[in-house]
Short mmCIF file of C-alpha atoms in Angstrom, two decimals:
data_model
loop_
_atom_site.label_atom_id
_atom_site.label_comp_id
_atom_site.label_asym_id
_atom_site.label_seq_id
_atom_site.Cartn_x
_atom_site.Cartn_y
_atom_site.Cartn_z
CA MET A 242 -0.84 -27.55 59.19
CA THR A 243 -4.32 -26.20 59.93
CA GLN A 244 -5.12 -23.00 58.10
CA ARG A 245 -5.79 -20.04 60.39
CA VAL A 246 -9.15 -18.32 59.99
CA ALA A 247 -10.38 -14.83 60.91
CA VAL A 248 -13.98 -13.59 60.92
CA VAL A 249 -15.13 -9.95 60.98
CA THR A 250 -18.85 -9.22 61.39
CA GLY A 251 -20.58 -6.25 59.78
CA SER A 252 -17.58 -5.67 57.54
CA ASN A 253 -18.89 -4.58 54.14
CA LYS A 254 -18.09 -0.93 54.97
CA GLY A 255 -16.60 1.42 57.56
CA LEU A 256 -14.51 0.10 60.41
CA GLY A 257 -15.23 -3.57 59.72
CA TYR A 258 -14.14 -3.15 56.10
CA ALA A 259 -10.93 -1.45 57.27
CA VAL A 260 -10.23 -4.33 59.67
CA VAL A 261 -10.72 -6.87 56.88
CA LYS A 262 -8.41 -4.86 54.64
CA GLY A 263 -5.77 -4.73 57.36
CA LEU A 264 -6.07 -8.44 58.12
CA CYS A 265 -5.69 -9.33 54.45
CA LYS A 266 -2.32 -7.56 54.57
CA THR A 267 -1.08 -8.89 57.92
CA PHE A 268 -2.91 -12.08 58.91
CA ASN A 269 -1.44 -15.39 57.78
CA GLY A 270 -4.66 -17.18 56.93
CA ILE A 271 -8.10 -16.79 55.39
CA VAL A 272 -10.18 -13.70 56.26
CA TYR A 273 -13.97 -13.75 56.12
CA LEU A 274 -15.76 -10.51 55.34
CA THR A 275 -19.31 -11.00 56.58
CA CYS A 276 -22.50 -8.95 56.53
CA ARG A 277 -26.23 -9.49 56.25
CA ASN A 278 -26.60 -8.10 52.71
CA GLU A 279 -25.06 -10.55 50.25
CA GLN A 280 -24.88 -8.09 47.36
CA ARG A 281 -23.07 -5.47 49.43
CA GLY A 282 -20.71 -8.08 50.81
CA ILE A 283 -19.78 -9.37 47.39
CA GLU A 284 -19.25 -5.79 46.20
CA ALA A 285 -16.94 -5.11 49.16
CA VAL A 286 -14.89 -8.20 48.33
CA ARG A 287 -14.70 -7.04 44.70
CA LYS A 288 -13.37 -3.63 45.78
CA LEU A 289 -10.68 -5.25 47.89
CA SER A 290 -9.73 -7.59 45.06
CA GLU A 291 -9.04 -4.52 42.91
CA ILE A 292 -6.18 -3.59 45.25
CA GLY A 293 -4.81 -7.11 45.32
CA LEU A 294 -6.48 -8.38 48.50
CA LYS A 295 -8.43 -11.62 48.67
CA PRO A 296 -10.89 -11.94 51.53
CA SER A 297 -13.68 -14.51 51.36
CA PHE A 298 -17.33 -13.57 51.79
CA HIS A 299 -20.06 -15.27 53.74
CA LYS A 300 -23.50 -13.94 54.55
CA LEU A 301 -24.04 -13.42 58.27
CA ASP A 302 -26.91 -11.57 59.92
CA VAL A 303 -25.92 -11.43 63.59
CA SER A 304 -29.48 -10.61 64.65
CA ASP A 305 -30.82 -13.80 63.02
CA LYS A 306 -30.15 -16.95 65.06
CA GLU A 307 -30.57 -19.21 62.02
CA SER A 308 -28.04 -17.16 60.05
CA VAL A 309 -25.48 -17.39 62.85
CA GLU A 310 -26.06 -21.14 63.18
CA ASN A 311 -25.68 -21.61 59.42
CA PHE A 312 -22.41 -19.70 59.42
CA ALA A 313 -21.14 -21.73 62.37
CA ASN A 314 -21.96 -24.96 60.54
CA PHE A 315 -20.09 -23.65 57.50
CA ILE A 316 -16.98 -22.79 59.54
CA LYS A 317 -17.07 -26.15 61.33
CA THR A 318 -17.47 -28.14 58.09
CA LYS A 319 -14.92 -26.21 56.02
CA HIS A 320 -12.29 -25.33 58.64
CA GLY A 321 -13.05 -27.26 61.82
CA GLY A 322 -12.67 -24.05 63.84
CA PHE A 323 -11.28 -20.54 63.67
CA ASP A 324 -8.75 -18.26 65.37
CA VAL A 325 -9.91 -14.63 65.25
CA LEU A 326 -13.33 -13.03 65.77
CA VAL A 327 -14.04 -9.31 65.52
CA ASN A 328 -17.58 -8.50 66.67
CA ASN A 329 -18.13 -5.24 64.81
CA ALA A 330 -21.74 -5.37 63.58
CA ALA A 331 -23.74 -2.58 65.24
CA ILE A 332 -26.33 0.12 64.69
CA LEU A 333 -27.10 3.57 66.08
CA GLU A 334 -30.19 5.48 65.00
CA TRP A 335 -29.44 9.15 65.61
CA GLU A 336 -32.95 10.43 64.90
CA GLN A 337 -34.38 9.44 68.29
CA VAL A 338 -32.30 10.88 71.12
CA TYR A 339 -34.84 9.33 73.48
CA PRO A 340 -35.95 6.29 71.48
CA ASP A 341 -39.26 4.52 71.69
CA TYR A 342 -39.30 0.90 72.83
CA GLU A 343 -38.99 -0.63 69.36
CA ALA A 344 -35.97 1.49 68.45
CA ALA A 345 -34.30 0.81 71.80
CA LYS A 346 -34.92 -2.92 71.48
CA ARG A 347 -33.60 -2.94 67.91
CA ASN A 348 -30.34 -1.33 69.05
CA ILE A 349 -29.87 -3.75 71.94
CA ASP A 350 -30.81 -6.82 69.89
CA ILE A 351 -28.08 -6.08 67.33
CA ASN A 352 -25.41 -4.47 69.50
CA TYR A 353 -25.65 -6.75 72.53
CA ARG A 354 -27.95 -9.74 72.27
CA SER A 355 -26.39 -10.81 68.98
CA LEU A 356 -23.18 -11.46 70.93
CA LEU A 357 -25.04 -14.01 73.05
CA THR A 358 -26.08 -15.85 69.89
CA ILE A 359 -22.54 -15.63 68.55
CA GLU A 360 -21.21 -17.02 71.82
CA GLU A 361 -23.68 -19.90 71.64
CA PHE A 362 -22.80 -21.01 68.11
CA LEU A 363 -19.37 -19.62 67.25
CA PHE A 364 -17.41 -19.63 70.51
CA PRO A 365 -17.35 -23.46 70.66
CA LEU A 366 -15.44 -23.30 67.35
CA LEU A 367 -12.76 -20.92 68.62
CA ARG A 368 -9.43 -22.70 68.76
CA ASP A 369 -7.19 -22.54 71.81
CA ASN A 370 -5.20 -19.27 71.88
CA ALA A 371 -7.82 -17.53 69.72
CA ARG A 372 -8.34 -13.76 69.89
CA VAL A 373 -11.71 -12.02 70.14
CA VAL A 374 -12.22 -8.27 69.84
CA ASN A 375 -15.60 -6.81 70.79
CA ILE A 376 -16.11 -3.35 69.31
CA SER A 377 -17.45 -1.08 72.04
CA SER A 378 -17.42 2.73 72.15
CA ALA A 379 -17.20 5.65 74.56
CA CYS A 380 -20.84 4.76 75.28
CA GLY A 381 -19.58 1.44 76.57
CA HIS A 382 -17.57 2.79 79.50
CA LEU A 383 -19.14 2.38 82.93
CA SER A 384 -18.90 6.13 83.59
CA ASN A 385 -21.97 6.54 81.33
CA LEU A 386 -24.07 5.15 84.18
CA LYS A 387 -25.24 6.92 87.34
CA ASN A 388 -27.79 4.44 88.71
CA GLU A 389 -26.15 3.08 91.88
CA LYS A 390 -27.94 -0.27 91.81
CA TRP A 391 -26.77 -1.00 88.27
CA LEU A 392 -23.25 0.19 89.05
CA ASP A 393 -22.99 -2.12 92.05
CA VAL A 394 -24.11 -5.10 90.00
CA LEU A 395 -21.89 -4.41 86.98
CA GLN A 396 -18.81 -3.84 89.14
CA SER A 397 -19.17 -7.20 90.86
CA GLU A 398 -16.26 -9.61 90.46
CA ASP A 399 -18.81 -12.40 90.17
CA LEU A 400 -20.87 -10.69 87.45
CA THR A 401 -22.84 -13.11 85.29
CA THR A 402 -24.39 -12.93 81.85
CA GLU A 403 -27.79 -13.31 83.51
CA GLN A 404 -27.19 -10.16 85.55
CA ILE A 405 -26.17 -8.21 82.44
CA ASN A 406 -29.38 -9.39 80.79
CA GLU A 407 -31.36 -8.17 83.80
CA PHE A 408 -29.73 -4.74 83.50
CA VAL A 409 -30.65 -4.58 79.80
CA ASP A 410 -34.18 -5.85 80.38
CA GLU A 411 -34.83 -3.40 83.20
CA TYR A 412 -33.81 -0.49 80.96
CA LEU A 413 -36.05 -1.70 78.13
CA GLN A 414 -38.96 -2.17 80.50
CA SER A 415 -38.54 1.40 81.73
CA VAL A 416 -38.78 2.67 78.15
CA ARG A 417 -41.78 0.49 77.49
CA ASP A 418 -43.78 1.51 80.56
CA GLY A 419 -42.74 5.17 80.62
CA THR A 420 -40.64 5.05 83.79
CA PHE A 421 -37.30 5.74 82.07
CA ASN A 422 -35.26 8.08 84.27
CA LYS A 423 -32.80 10.39 82.52
CA GLU A 424 -30.91 10.72 85.80
CA ASP A 425 -29.83 7.07 85.60
CA PHE A 426 -27.29 8.17 82.98
CA VAL A 427 -24.87 11.00 82.30
CA ASP A 428 -25.64 13.63 79.66
CA ASN A 429 -29.31 13.70 80.65
CA GLY A 430 -29.83 10.17 79.38
CA LYS A 431 -29.38 11.00 75.69
CA HIS A 432 -29.11 7.84 73.58
CA ALA A 433 -29.39 5.69 76.68
CA GLU A 434 -30.21 2.72 74.44
CA HIS A 435 -26.75 2.85 72.87
CA ARG A 436 -25.06 3.38 76.21
CA VAL A 437 -26.90 0.35 77.62
CA SER A 438 -26.07 -1.89 74.65
CA LYS A 439 -22.39 -0.97 74.65
CA ILE A 440 -22.01 -1.14 78.45
CA ALA A 441 -23.59 -4.58 78.28
CA LEU A 442 -21.19 -5.57 75.48
CA THR A 443 -18.18 -4.45 77.49
CA ALA A 444 -19.43 -6.16 80.64
CA LEU A 445 -19.99 -9.34 78.63
CA THR A 446 -16.38 -9.11 77.45
CA MET A 447 -15.23 -9.39 81.08
CA VAL A 448 -17.57 -12.30 81.77
CA GLN A 449 -16.55 -14.15 78.62
CA GLN A 450 -12.86 -13.73 79.39
CA LYS A 451 -13.27 -15.53 82.70
CA LYS A 452 -15.25 -18.33 81.07
CA TYR A 453 -12.66 -19.01 78.36
CA TYR A 454 -9.48 -18.14 80.25
CA SER A 455 -8.43 -21.78 80.63
CA ARG A 456 -8.15 -22.11 76.84
CA ASN A 457 -5.90 -19.04 76.63
CA ILE A 458 -8.44 -17.19 74.49
CA SER A 459 -7.89 -13.41 74.67
CA ILE A 460 -11.11 -11.38 74.69
CA ASN A 461 -10.92 -7.58 74.80
CA ALA A 462 -13.25 -4.64 74.18
CA VAL A 463 -12.17 -1.60 72.15
CA HIS A 464 -13.42 1.96 71.80
CA PRO A 465 -12.16 2.67 68.26
CA GLY A 466 -12.76 6.43 68.43
CA HIS A 467 -15.29 8.61 66.63
CA VAL A 468 -14.85 6.87 63.31
CA LYS A 469 -15.86 8.34 59.95
CA THR A 470 -18.69 5.95 59.11
CA ASP A 471 -22.37 6.11 58.19
CA MET A 472 -23.15 5.58 61.87
CA ALA A 473 -21.13 8.57 63.08
CA ARG A 474 -22.98 11.84 63.58
CA GLY A 475 -21.15 14.73 61.94
CA GLY A 476 -19.09 12.33 59.86
CA GLY A 477 -16.69 11.29 62.60
CA VAL A 478 -13.11 12.44 63.01
CA THR A 479 -11.04 9.26 62.72
CA ASP A 480 -10.33 7.51 59.44
CA PRO A 481 -11.47 3.84 59.55
CA ASP A 482 -8.01 2.60 58.53
CA GLU A 483 -6.50 4.54 61.43
CA ALA A 484 -9.16 3.29 63.85
CA ALA A 485 -8.52 -0.29 62.75
CA LYS A 486 -4.88 -0.16 63.91
CA THR A 487 -5.65 -0.84 67.57
CA ILE A 488 -7.89 -3.77 66.62
CA LEU A 489 -5.21 -5.19 64.32
CA TYR A 490 -2.65 -4.80 67.09
CA LEU A 491 -4.81 -6.85 69.46
CA ILE A 492 -5.14 -9.57 66.83
CA ASN A 493 -1.59 -9.71 65.49
CA ASP A 494 0.84 -8.31 68.02
CA ALA A 495 -0.53 -7.92 71.55
CA SER A 496 0.70 -10.17 74.32
CA PRO A 497 -1.60 -13.14 74.96
CA LYS A 498 -1.59 -11.96 78.58
CA LEU A 499 -3.71 -8.98 77.54
CA LYS A 500 -7.13 -10.29 78.48
CA GLY A 501 -10.49 -8.86 79.55
CA THR A 502 -9.49 -5.23 79.11
CA PHE A 503 -11.14 -2.07 77.79
CA ILE A 504 -8.85 -0.46 75.23
CA TRP A 505 -9.17 3.19 74.23
CA SER A 506 -8.71 4.39 70.65
CA ASP A 507 -5.09 5.39 71.35
CA GLY A 508 -4.26 1.82 72.37
CA LYS A 509 -4.14 2.54 76.10
CA ILE A 510 -5.78 0.25 78.65
CA ILE A 511 -8.56 2.13 80.42
CA ASP A 512 -10.00 1.24 83.82
CA TRP A 513 -13.54 0.26 82.85
CA PHE A 514 -14.62 0.44 86.49
CA ASP A 515 -13.62 4.11 86.89
CA VAL A 516 -17.20 5.37 87.20
CA ASN A 517 -16.03 8.93 87.94
CA GLY A 518 -13.68 9.10 84.97
CA ASP A 519 -14.18 11.40 82.01
CA TYR A 520 -14.63 8.61 79.49
CA TYR A 521 -18.35 8.78 78.81
CA TYR A 522 -19.89 9.81 75.52
CA LYS A 523 -20.96 13.46 75.20
CA HIS A 524 -23.89 13.94 72.87
CA SER A 525 -23.74 16.91 70.51
CA GLU A 526 -26.78 18.28 68.71
#
């Protein structure tokens, strides 16, 4: 029988680490803890081994196309394919509430565009009935947006990856040429770069689900809550192990009919298209 395989990106600490820990306890197969820093990844595996868990480590820098391709070749050669993918790797630089172009691009390259590279090289290796969880946030709900043109495009039933890319590129261009409009977003446009990257990620989740529906692959986006991680301003309020429960549920227990949804931190399905809902991220100084 083919061994089942799970992959968690950006998992040497925080939420990703908690997901790996949970999978090691509940997933019947091999679990790959991946991150871009080999030393930190090996140290994370060592810490888990001390409590009797045995994940495997592989270096993976999601922002580096060659690294993603190398990892895909490894998975294909060693396992032939895999069954679970948790796209967790992300950044948020709190220092710039209104980031310059380079900071905005850095956020979007890692939080959104990396998923396009992952889709290119890793999605062909997903086995039928696989489960994919894309880690979004409150910033990833459509209610963060106010620009009517963007809202109309992103709410389209025929939305394409190319259109999502256009949305992202138009935002970046506005930052670059000084035409960024705070009124295009809620909360006076604070951390618009993160809102854009996570909205794009969630929108991509919907597009991907339609593309891979025929293979019964379940692809969902999750807002895990304000998790206590290095990335969380003020330290966060939710323990990573607690936040990981919804993700683990989607992997291990959810109905395979649950597809293309936006899941809130309490496990409830949220209407991603509810642009007037109170789901958007509120920035606090």
